[in-house]
Coordinates of C-alpha atoms in Angstrom, one line a residue:
S1 CA 0.0 0.0 0.0
L2 CA 3.0 2.3 0.5
K3 CA 3.7 2.2 -3.3
R4 CA 0.1 3.2 -3.9
L5 CA 0.6 6.2 -1.8
G6 CA 3.7 7.3 -3.7
Y7 CA 5.9 6.1 -0.9
K8 CA 8.9 8.3 -0.3
S9 CA 12.2 7.3 1.2
P10 CA 13.0 9.0 4.5
N11 CA 15.3 11.6 2.9
E12 CA 12.8 12.6 0.2
K13 CA 10.5 15.5 1.0
L14 CA 6.7 15.1 1.3
N15 CA 4.4 17.4 -0.6
I16 CA 2.1 18.8 2.1
A17 CA -1.2 20.8 1.7
A18 CA -2.9 22.7 4.5
V19 CA -6.6 23.1 5.2
G20 CA -6.5 26.2 7.4
A21 CA -3.5 28.7 7.3
G22 CA -4.1 31.2 10.1
G23 CA -4.1 30.8 13.8
R24 CA -3.1 27.3 15.0
A25 CA -2.6 26.2 11.4
S26 CA 0.4 28.5 11.0
E27 CA 2.1 26.6 13.9
D28 CA 1.4 23.2 12.3
I29 CA 2.6 24.4 8.9
H30 CA 5.8 25.8 10.5
G31 CA 6.2 22.4 12.3
C32 CA 6.3 20.7 8.9
S33 CA 8.1 23.5 7.0
Q34 CA 11.2 21.3 6.3
E35 CA 9.0 19.4 3.8
N36 CA 7.4 20.9 0.7
I37 CA 4.3 23.0 1.3
V38 CA 2.5 22.8 -2.0
A39 CA -1.1 24.2 -1.3
L40 CA -2.8 26.5 1.2
T41 CA -6.5 26.8 1.9
D42 CA -8.2 29.3 4.1
P43 CA -11.6 31.1 3.6
D44 CA -10.3 34.1 5.5
D45 CA -7.5 36.1 3.7
A46 CA -7.0 38.4 6.7
R47 CA -6.6 35.5 9.2
A48 CA -4.2 33.7 6.8
E49 CA -2.3 36.7 5.6
K50 CA 1.0 36.1 7.5
T51 CA 1.2 32.4 6.3
F52 CA 0.2 33.4 2.8
K53 CA 3.1 35.9 2.7
L54 CA 5.6 33.2 3.8
Y55 CA 4.6 31.1 0.8
P56 CA 4.1 33.7 -2.0
N57 CA 4.4 31.1 -4.8
V58 CA 2.2 28.4 -3.3
P59 CA -1.4 28.2 -4.8
K60 CA -4.1 29.5 -2.4
Y61 CA -7.7 28.4 -2.1
K62 CA -10.8 29.4 -0.2
D63 CA -12.5 26.0 -0.3
F64 CA -10.5 22.7 0.3
R65 CA -12.6 20.8 -2.2
R66 CA -11.3 23.1 -5.0
M67 CA -7.7 22.4 -3.8
F68 CA -8.3 18.6 -4.1
D69 CA -10.0 19.1 -7.5
K70 CA -6.9 21.0 -8.8
Q71 CA -3.9 19.5 -7.0
S72 CA -4.8 16.1 -5.7
N73 CA -2.1 14.4 -7.8
E74 CA 0.7 16.6 -6.4
I75 CA -0.2 16.1 -2.7
D76 CA 1.2 13.4 -0.4
A77 CA -0.1 14.6 3.0
V78 CA -2.6 17.1 4.4
I79 CA -2.6 19.2 7.6
V80 CA -6.2 19.9 8.8
A81 CA -6.2 22.9 11.2
C82 CA -9.4 24.7 10.7
P83 CA -12.5 25.1 13.0
D84 CA -13.7 21.8 14.5
H85 CA -16.8 21.5 12.4
V86 CA -14.7 21.1 9.2
H87 CA -12.1 18.6 10.6
A88 CA -13.9 15.4 9.7
S89 CA -14.9 16.4 6.2
A90 CA -11.5 17.8 5.2
A91 CA -9.7 14.7 6.7
M92 CA -12.1 12.3 4.9
W93 CA -11.6 14.1 1.6
A94 CA -7.9 13.7 2.1
M95 CA -7.9 10.0 3.2
A96 CA -10.3 9.0 0.4
R97 CA -7.7 10.3 -2.0
G98 CA -4.9 8.3 -0.3
K99 CA -3.3 11.3 1.5
H100 CA -1.7 11.1 5.0
V101 CA -3.4 13.4 7.5
Y102 CA -2.4 15.4 10.5
C103 CA -5.6 16.7 12.1
E104 CA -5.8 19.2 14.9
K105 CA -7.5 18.3 18.2
P106 CA -10.3 17.6 19.1
L107 CA -10.1 15.5 15.9
T108 CA -13.9 15.8 15.2
R109 CA -16.9 17.6 16.7
T110 CA -19.1 14.4 17.0
V111 CA -18.7 10.8 18.0
W112 CA -19.9 9.5 14.6
E113 CA -17.3 11.5 12.7
A114 CA -14.5 10.2 15.0
Q115 CA -15.7 6.6 14.2
Q116 CA -15.6 7.4 10.5
L117 CA -12.1 8.8 10.6
T118 CA -10.8 5.8 12.6
L119 CA -12.3 3.4 10.0
A120 CA -11.1 5.4 7.0
A121 CA -7.5 5.6 8.3
A122 CA -7.4 1.8 8.6
K123 CA -9.1 1.3 5.3
H124 CA -6.9 3.6 3.3
G125 CA -3.6 2.6 5.1
V126 CA -2.5 6.2 5.5
A127 CA -0.3 7.7 8.3
T128 CA -2.3 9.9 10.7
Q129 CA -1.8 12.0 13.8
M130 CA -4.1 14.1 16.0
G131 CA -2.6 17.4 17.1
N132 CA -2.6 16.7 20.8
Q133 CA 1.1 17.3 21.6
G134 CA 0.8 16.0 25.1
Y135 CA 0.8 12.5 23.7
S136 CA 4.4 13.1 22.6
S137 CA 5.7 14.7 25.8
E138 CA 8.3 13.1 28.0
G139 CA 6.1 13.7 31.1
A140 CA 3.2 11.8 29.6
R141 CA 5.5 8.8 29.1
Q142 CA 6.9 9.1 32.6
C143 CA 3.4 9.2 34.0
C144 CA 2.5 6.0 32.2
E145 CA 5.7 4.2 33.3
M146 CA 5.2 5.3 37.0
I147 CA 1.6 4.0 37.0
W148 CA 2.6 0.8 35.2
A149 CA 5.4 0.3 37.7
G150 CA 2.8 0.4 40.5
E151 CA 4.1 3.6 42.1
I152 CA 0.6 4.6 43.4
V153 CA -1.1 1.3 42.9
G154 CA -4.5 0.9 41.2
V155 CA -5.8 4.4 40.0
T156 CA -9.5 4.8 40.9
E157 CA -9.9 8.5 40.3
V158 CA -8.5 11.2 38.0
H159 CA -9.3 14.9 38.1
A160 CA -8.3 17.1 35.1
W161 CA -8.9 20.8 35.0
T162 CA -8.4 23.9 32.8
N163 CA -8.8 27.7 33.1
R164 CA -10.5 27.9 29.7
P165 CA -12.6 29.5 28.3
W166 CA -12.1 32.5 30.7
A167 CA -9.4 34.6 29.0
Y168 CA -9.5 32.8 25.7
W169 CA -13.0 33.3 24.2
P170 CA -16.4 34.5 25.5
Q171 CA -18.9 31.9 26.5
G172 CA -22.2 32.1 28.4
P173 CA -25.6 33.9 28.5
E174 CA -24.3 37.3 27.4
V175 CA -22.9 35.9 24.1
V176 CA -25.5 36.5 21.3
P177 CA -24.4 36.2 17.7
K178 CA -25.5 39.4 16.0
E179 CA -25.8 39.4 12.2
A180 CA -23.3 41.7 10.4
P181 CA -22.0 42.3 6.9
I182 CA -19.6 39.7 5.7
P183 CA -16.0 41.1 5.6
P184 CA -14.6 41.4 2.1
T185 CA -11.7 39.1 3.0
L186 CA -13.9 36.2 4.1
D187 CA -15.7 33.6 2.0
W188 CA -18.5 32.8 4.5
E189 CA -19.9 29.9 2.5
A190 CA -16.5 28.2 2.4
W191 CA -16.0 28.9 6.2
L192 CA -19.4 27.2 6.9
A193 CA -18.4 24.3 4.7
D194 CA -20.7 21.3 5.7
S195 CA -22.7 23.3 8.3
D196 CA -26.3 24.6 7.6
P197 CA -26.4 28.1 6.2
R198 CA -26.8 30.9 8.7
P199 CA -26.1 34.7 8.7
Y200 CA -22.5 35.8 9.3
S201 CA -21.6 37.1 12.8
P202 CA -18.3 38.4 14.1
A203 CA -19.2 36.3 17.2
Y204 CA -18.0 33.2 15.2
V205 CA -15.0 34.3 13.1
P206 CA -12.1 34.3 13.3
H207 CA -11.6 32.9 16.8
N208 CA -14.6 32.5 19.1
W209 CA -16.4 29.7 17.2
R210 CA -15.4 27.2 19.9
A211 CA -18.1 28.5 22.2
F212 CA -20.9 27.4 19.8
P213 CA -21.9 23.7 19.6
E214 CA -22.5 24.0 15.8
F215 CA -18.8 24.8 15.3
G216 CA -16.8 23.7 18.3
C217 CA -16.7 21.7 21.5
G218 CA -16.1 24.4 24.1
A219 CA -13.3 24.1 26.6
I220 CA -13.4 20.3 26.7
G221 CA -12.7 20.2 22.9
D222 CA -9.9 22.7 23.3
M223 CA -8.0 21.3 26.2
A224 CA -9.2 17.7 27.2
C225 CA -7.4 16.2 24.2
H226 CA -4.2 17.5 25.9
I227 CA -4.9 17.0 29.6
L228 CA -6.9 13.8 29.4
G229 CA -4.4 12.3 26.9
T230 CA -2.1 11.1 29.6
P231 CA -4.8 9.3 31.6
N232 CA -6.1 7.8 28.4
M233 CA -2.6 6.4 27.6
A234 CA -1.5 5.5 31.2
L235 CA -4.8 3.8 32.2
R236 CA -5.4 2.1 28.8
L237 CA -8.9 3.4 28.9
T238 CA -11.6 1.5 27.0
P239 CA -15.1 3.1 26.4
P240 CA -16.8 4.5 29.5
T241 CA -20.1 3.0 30.7
S242 CA -21.6 6.4 31.6
V243 CA -21.1 10.2 31.5
E244 CA -22.8 12.9 33.6
C245 CA -22.5 16.7 33.7
L246 CA -22.4 17.3 37.5
L247 CA -22.2 21.1 37.4
Q248 CA -22.9 23.9 35.0
E249 CA -22.6 27.6 35.6
G250 CA -23.3 30.5 33.2
K251 CA -25.3 28.4 30.7
G252 CA -25.7 30.2 27.4
Q253 CA -28.7 30.1 25.0
Y254 CA -26.2 29.8 22.1
T255 CA -23.0 28.7 23.7
F256 CA -21.6 26.1 26.1
P257 CA -21.6 27.1 29.8
K258 CA -18.9 29.3 31.4
K259 CA -18.0 26.5 33.7
A260 CA -18.7 22.7 33.9
T261 CA -17.8 19.5 35.7
I262 CA -18.2 16.2 33.9
R263 CA -17.8 12.7 35.3
F264 CA -16.9 9.7 33.2
D265 CA -17.1 6.1 34.6
F266 CA -14.8 3.4 33.2
P267 CA -15.0 -0.3 33.9
A268 CA -12.0 -2.4 35.0
R269 CA -9.4 -3.1 32.3
G270 CA -7.3 -6.2 32.9
S271 CA -5.6 -5.7 36.2
M272 CA -6.6 -2.1 36.4
P273 CA -9.6 -1.2 38.7
P274 CA -12.7 0.8 37.6
V275 CA -11.9 4.5 37.4
Q276 CA -13.8 7.7 37.6
I277 CA -12.5 10.6 35.6
F278 CA -13.6 14.2 36.4
W279 CA -13.3 17.1 33.9
H280 CA -13.4 20.6 35.4
D281 CA -13.4 23.6 33.1
G282 CA -13.8 27.4 33.5
L283 CA -11.6 27.4 36.7
T284 CA -9.8 30.4 38.1
E285 CA -7.8 28.4 40.5
V286 CA -6.7 24.7 40.9
P287 CA -9.3 22.6 42.7
K288 CA -8.8 21.6 46.3
F289 CA -8.5 17.9 47.0
E290 CA -8.9 15.9 50.1
G291 CA -5.5 14.7 51.4
V292 CA -3.6 17.3 49.4
A293 CA -2.0 20.1 51.5
A294 CA -3.3 23.6 50.7
D295 CA 0.2 24.8 49.6
E296 CA 0.9 21.8 47.4
K297 CA 1.3 22.9 43.7
L298 CA -0.7 20.8 41.3
G299 CA -0.6 20.8 37.5
D300 CA 0.8 23.9 35.8
A301 CA 1.0 27.5 37.1
D302 CA -1.7 28.6 34.6
V303 CA -4.5 26.4 36.1
N304 CA -4.2 23.4 33.8
G305 CA -3.4 19.9 34.8
S306 CA -4.4 16.6 36.3
L307 CA -4.3 14.6 39.6
F308 CA -4.2 10.7 39.6
R309 CA -5.4 9.2 42.8
G310 CA -4.2 5.6 43.5
E311 CA -4.8 3.3 46.4
K312 CA -1.3 4.2 47.8
G313 CA -0.5 7.7 46.5
M314 CA -1.0 10.4 44.0
I315 CA 0.6 11.8 40.8
T316 CA 0.1 15.2 39.2
T317 CA 0.9 16.3 35.6
G318 CA 0.7 19.6 33.8
C319 CA -1.3 20.6 30.8
Y320 CA 0.6 18.7 28.1
G321 CA 1.5 15.8 30.3
G322 CA 4.7 17.7 31.4
G323 CA 5.9 18.2 35.0
T324 CA 4.9 14.7 36.1
R325 CA 5.6 14.3 39.8
L326 CA 4.4 12.4 42.9
V327 CA 2.2 14.2 45.5
P328 CA 3.4 15.5 47.9
A329 CA 6.4 17.0 45.9
S330 CA 8.7 16.0 48.8
K331 CA 8.4 12.4 47.5
M332 CA 10.4 13.5 44.4
K333 CA 13.5 14.5 46.4
D334 CA 15.5 11.3 45.8
Y335 CA 13.0 9.8 43.3
K336 CA 14.3 7.8 40.2
F337 CA 11.9 7.4 37.3
P338 CA 11.2 3.7 36.4
P339 CA 12.9 2.2 33.4
K340 CA 11.7 3.5 30.0
L341 CA 9.1 1.2 28.5
L342 CA 7.8 3.6 25.8
T343 CA 9.8 4.9 22.9
R344 CA 10.5 8.7 23.0
S345 CA 9.0 10.9 20.4
P346 CA 11.1 13.1 18.0
G347 CA 8.3 15.7 18.3
H348 CA 4.6 15.6 17.4
H349 CA 4.9 16.8 13.8
Q350 CA 8.1 14.8 13.3
D351 CA 6.4 11.7 14.6
W352 CA 3.8 12.0 11.8
I353 CA 6.3 12.9 9.1
R354 CA 8.3 9.8 10.0
A355 CA 5.1 7.7 9.8
C356 CA 4.2 9.2 6.4
K357 CA 7.6 8.0 5.1
G358 CA 7.1 4.4 6.2
G359 CA 8.3 4.7 9.8
D360 CA 6.4 3.6 13.0
P361 CA 2.8 4.9 13.4
A362 CA 2.6 8.3 15.1
C363 CA 1.8 8.1 18.8
S364 CA -1.7 9.7 18.5
N365 CA -2.6 8.1 15.1
F366 CA -6.4 7.8 14.5
G367 CA -6.4 4.2 15.7
V368 CA -5.5 5.7 19.1
A369 CA -7.0 9.2 18.9
G370 CA -10.4 8.1 17.4
P371 CA -11.5 5.9 20.3
F372 CA -10.1 8.5 22.8
V373 CA -12.0 11.4 21.2
Q374 CA -15.2 9.3 21.1
W375 CA -15.4 9.0 24.8
M376 CA -14.3 12.6 25.4
L377 CA -17.0 13.9 23.1
L378 CA -19.7 12.2 25.1
G379 CA -18.9 14.9 27.7
V380 CA -20.0 17.5 25.2
I381 CA -23.4 15.8 24.8
A382 CA -23.7 15.4 28.6
M383 CA -23.8 19.2 29.0
K384 CA -27.1 19.2 27.2
F385 CA -28.9 16.9 29.7
E386 CA -29.6 16.6 33.4
G387 CA -28.6 13.3 35.0
K388 CA -26.4 10.3 34.0
L389 CA -26.2 9.1 30.4
E390 CA -25.6 5.3 30.2
W391 CA -23.3 4.5 27.2
D392 CA -23.3 1.3 25.2
A393 CA -20.1 1.4 23.2
A394 CA -20.9 -1.8 21.3
K395 CA -24.2 -0.4 20.0
G396 CA -22.8 3.1 19.8
R397 CA -25.7 4.7 21.6
F398 CA -27.1 6.0 24.9
T399 CA -29.5 3.4 26.3
N400 CA -31.4 5.5 28.8
N401 CA -31.9 8.8 26.9
N402 CA -32.9 8.6 23.3
A403 CA -32.9 12.4 22.9
A404 CA -29.1 12.4 23.5
N405 CA -28.5 10.1 20.6
Q406 CA -29.4 12.8 18.1
Y407 CA -26.1 14.6 19.0
L408 CA -23.8 11.7 18.1
K409 CA -23.8 12.6 14.4
P410 CA -23.7 16.1 12.8
K411 CA -26.4 17.4 10.4
F412 CA -24.7 18.1 7.1
R413 CA -25.9 20.8 4.8
K414 CA -28.1 19.6 1.9
G415 CA -26.0 18.2 -1.0
W416 CA -22.7 18.1 1.0
K417 CA -20.5 15.1 0.1
F418 CA -18.7 13.6 3.1
A419 CA -15.5 12.5 1.2

């Protein structure tokens, strides 16, 4: 199958196209800039201006479908780094044409799309990677190895937290999208892509779309792929049996709430006991935990991180899995990390590029990222309902709340071709 993909030797350069060129996309393009960047797509010229200037001779498009129509034969691999609602469609178009894909987190906006991308990556035999850099970090691997070595014995509870959305984008009852004239630099239809038509509002573009369920996944979509990545890997999580939104504050008519706490219940996995995972967003300070001294520093200084509670101790990590340490910190004084069981990553983008050229699969390839994102996205749905949602992973549906099942799959605009 590598021949079919126009397999390149490790010292040959890949021809990479990007869907999205401003904002986060510019970082991903830079991360792959030692390869050949051959096409750039962004519906918003103003947002993409800096990147467009760096590549004056590279063809530019507003709509990724036009790019594939024109240049498919020249492209080996595609970076998908646009708003969440377009991730799945752009990645599917790329994989269906035999292209390798790097797709920004949260991979997709809905569970069904994550299932489709996982299946398509396997079917087309392409190299994939989700953009959750935490999966590549040294700290994430150290945390796995500490837990597997039995340092805190049998993890039964994990808390993960973030300060978002507070200083990053507005969310809550005061956010009302007001119609406005479409800026001349923006192709609004191309930005909407597979979403139902609606009037343009500056509330969505260029940055604050994450707040709106039609386009993004709120703070859980922004940060859980990073912060929950380490628990997903370390605890070898399988699908959860239930999810429940325990707390919501500042619920918006149009947006996700300002603050939420979500609980996921996971069954035992091999020798690992059942575990409860709690997601807390919209925080201004690190949560207080029983058995943790008030002056103990947890996670990162910017209110992002996690706490693993085992039968015999605790471990904390920072936002991207970094800063892994035992709690209390005094336990780290003479601590030696366990032997390295996991290979170390050359860097998240490099991990993917190596895989594109026939090397080992990237650490957060869709076979890993797809199942992870599916359980995480159940938390997005839980914010719409009171009470616990029972999840049957084999059937791919909630068994006690049929109304919740409508949110598993997106509604595509009429006539849109998903691939």
